[in-house]
Amino acid sequence: MTTVVRTSEGYRLYSKGASELLLQKCTRVIGGRGEISTFMLHDRDDIIKKVIEPMANNGLRTICLAYRDIAAKSEPDWDNENEVISNLTFLAVVGIEDPIRPEVPEAIRRCQRAGITVRMVTGDNINTARAIAIKCGIIRPEDDFLCINGSDFNKGIRNQQSVIEQDRIDKIWPNLRVLARSSPMDKHTLVKGIIDSTVAERRQVVAVTGDGTNDGPALKKADVGFAMGLAGTDVAKEASDIILMDDNFSSIVKAVMWGRNVYDSISKFLQFQLTVNVVAVTVAFTGACITQDSPLKAVQMLWVNLIMDTFASLALATEPPTESLLQRRPYGRDKPLISRTMMKNILGHAVYQLVVIFVLLFLGEQLFDFDSGRYAPLHAPPSEHYTFVFNTFVMMQLFNEVNARKIHGERNVFEGIHRNPIFCSIVFGTFVIQIFIVQFGGKPFSCTALGVEQWLWCVFFGIGELLWGQVIATIPTSRLKFLKEAGHGAQNDEILENDLEEDVEEIDHAERELRRGQILWFRGLHRIQTQIRVVKAFRSSLYEKVETPAARSSIHNFMAHPDFVITEPETQIPLIDDTDTEDDAPTKRNDTPPSSPNHNNNAVGGSTIPTPITGMVQPAGNVFGSPLHSWGGG
């Protein structure tokens, strides 16, 4: 930074900046007694070796201070920065300590255990950056990782024509841990290079933290951008996705924990709900086909639905995050929501519950000495048999809810259950309500009171879910080849190549999804147009010999602009990044319908992209790892 002050003799220029860079612009130096002497090349080398490097190796940020007197009669061209900031007089080198917060090294270790690689990208001296990285735990003295300057980084990633090549980036970023003296474009280039890299098995997810204006491009390009709420500039906050209100790196670890916890909570709920659905639907359908009456009545199914939807979502989605979430590798972007382990649990518990229910349904009166409820008349009172089946079914769901707390094959399903009072309250409350329904529900719930022995048998079958869960956990998932993962998103080969055709240098995932949505929009319009043409053709055949009625408004009046006339939907669909030229749009009209807003630009994520859709606004957002899109109709 340079400041110019007017003096009685002209101007005085004060300058400060990176020490080794500003020293190159100094030609004179002030000595210990105030005398000014020529600043020789060997003097600069001595300053670097004896002052700057020792400070930098101790983790100090070095800043050079210099000045220059300019006579009024020799006023320079102020627009020429190189000319102005030259022939400086060296004053001093200042070492500033930016102390590391005590919780940062532990937070970085936790990130590394969670499979997150932490890299430092800074504008500091490389020695300062290396010393800080060692103190933080990003690198260790014995590690064989790269710590390079921005200039060396640019030389390594560019070819002879100074064009960035992805293959060159792929050779650098896996071992890169510290990038010093980096420019804003260096940060953006590194983030984009990691995102676009294909050397790893899975597409890398990149999170960037920053507080300065020069961090804006990298924050915007990253999958997740973290800006500092206290020290961060407005530019950094606008470019980021999440703002850390305490400016603490350890808050990122909390964000990772909560993100994984939300993902796991959804998976737990799905595992429990799918198990209940498989059993309930199979029992209701099979029982109705064989016995001409469903063992689970309508009101009972509503109560079961309440258990597996409302209560289960509250119980399983309120699990607090634990340190164990950071002990495993992160999920990939294409990771299915229902894993093989979950499929094993769903099918395994469904088999146990179906066996118990069908044994009780067809052999219950022989095993427990009560009258059979099968083939009962239409308005017969509730039977003890079917009440026993219903109560056993609910008990198995309650205990299976405990099993659903673990989705990665853990054996201790009770671990941390005392830290979730909501879960305990819901399970206990559901059990109490079930007692009242069975004992006092009567005809509305199709239940009759059960004895103590029968209740103990129902609870015993429910506890069997916990024991059966241990048996399922013993079976290696790798041996169950027939199980398939469910919940995959659209794979790259499933997306039409034309839908994702790129004619720009880089394109965000939000823009890809937005473009596919536009194609669906145009296809819908084309179908409506086709239907209107059919109706018009039919009407014209009716009025061939009769006076043609007055024309009425149709969608073609609304779609008067040629951009909306789609003759070949498979090849003529305009994409979001298509631009009209004289060659490919010879019939383009320059007028805009007065009833429609300007449709030449469409704001998406801060960039202006041409689109032919009239009056359509498409805001795009990003929620931690995964982009969300909302559409507003025009």
Steps between C-alpha positions, in 0.01 A plus 500: 500500500627844411392840629609836357507810723550855375786685669646851474765375259278272293379154595603224736404143412462236775490137394466168680467145375654157462857541622696316230291664225521857630872469567554461126361851450734657760817676381594676825499416870495698824776397740497476876589868546258627237749526218383400151721272293471299183316171539717246324407153378707328770325716762166369377624141522625560855161639604324198353731243663557668838164667562215381278569126494554465881175690563312295241632171638357598838157550347514881480348686209767738370407840358747744347461877562645750254449856379591738218516876468379646172569859404209707378675588175563132416149372563469148353218343306278386785328245277830319445529295819840350415648842446351646818597213729871494418825646634369452855695557819500193723393568859438173681363148494221429748413151623134458595384197693157361420460260792332169432193437708557206735201307363613517135760215504249262656232606250736428211584158645130422523454605138783272394349208691171569320670464161524875432831626364585849625705724271632850572476756220641834613675812384768471768866421453555130435712462815230669710231283341703182560562590865131574561400179322731300726359668812144428384574137415430537128844355433765336714875559463551146377217510243581495130238751387525799267540855633540731201462862397230626268755570228629141509143373504418695184813373326405143583140515376548696177639380169730691265205708378418599865178298484392314813484122448300271726758222470765728645273601788429133574872443551523776763184525710498152665828574683451876536453617858624862501469754219672827598513841333185407312281736302118488493515321164741242641241413766223478241716290268586254778136461607380451144784256427413280799129504414561409135763238581439136407809341655309399814235229510228752583442861411661714768285729716680826575429738787677837522536737794592864464442849630651732239378649176760300307342178633174577316569305176610187687206521743259530209649209306524259794228248579469660843636842586556603863539872570601654829214692659713737710811571293356410161436761234161548336638357176608180675164466677304548177711239320473239776233246591551493877614780732689404816381743765798434729776496232620170644630211291363255755150609395566333165541169683161558664350569159644173369362311799153648463499442125585134542253473786214632287590254223511210745171608661326482162651157437391372843145614444489342153635171634232485769215619278576263213512204739156590640358557152625169362354304791170690526424484128593131475293405806197703391507371142578137576256483792221651293561254215509189721259579784277745310572759771809703581657418841579871543186712497471850358529688831785275607684579174451870567659457843789305346538773238516759777774298671712454191457854364456771763638335812787320326612813316508694826681223683761412236557851362582651840814296562778744599828480303782298655874472449450163334369685195854628443656155521394391153563617149263755344220400266552556131270719291358188332467301821157329507267603778424137584822303532549124482518481878166676526348267240629206702337641816171577324464155344635317805261660748211473255558124476497463880181704539318323217588157640372597846180661366410211269571240769270688739242555227466136393620309810431748778187332633689173538806652668327737744160339556253763381226496241599550141415838349518384143185482287307703759161646392488857373373665819656259746649652820881546517684173543774424747693334218525805273560730797798283593633524141457878495666548839795279404543694178516833686742362762735383226493848345585666832806282557599520134500878544793449737675288235446776243724735703801330338534474124865401455493153653580606859415243766434729796166651402458656846815712474421864578129435546503682834613819324177513301210553741262561210559150365450341841186705566344409164569128534371491858199717411413279202514192724263660753254605229511149357399361841195730511404415141512124560345496844240775457477563126216258449307492177631830352850351496379141440675389820414298805686500830795258527624321810837548668642179350397605151659842552824335606498290185448811286791675674711185461446500122591869500823438692576231245553788254807608699640147504426453132678830430820354646464199270461730199804703605706179500430434130769671285342743258771428243371146458148612414571575136133496406431812706499820299545850624198724456460873473756575228475833330513533125826358375703683239431237236127526567489869411462579135819630350317780324342610826841567653685630195751762605618788282638710782827445681342406831147430616362448849286204604215740577507619139493140374191419701341829397563421132339158526196666657475739207498206260210344689323837486540522123389142448186574701430807286553297184245241611243771570565653159458161334167445676375843389599425141298177514197686636531766229530237229191326632306828512608596149365168367163575662479847345624421151163596344390732776613850581812478716434640848701792630851412611547460870815556703717197556837419637646602162391856565686492829798335334525751216878522523679264256720369782203309635408322175656156533475285192750227588501452877792258504742726310363855509456546875692814603733448793577746773837594354383523137528845342309605192704601197406601152603160366302277734204737557424675172139569598580660837279800574634807677174602655383390842132450579388792716323267741814302580804616698848517357611144429858548383667435834445256781676537834630173636742502790624849424583439131313622194415221259293536182177305487197505272244450777275800551469637851642194675709545812707203617670554836754235588634417844743263658448315838832334616623257228178477328347783257128580520301667221167680508303613196267796470256495209481801273 
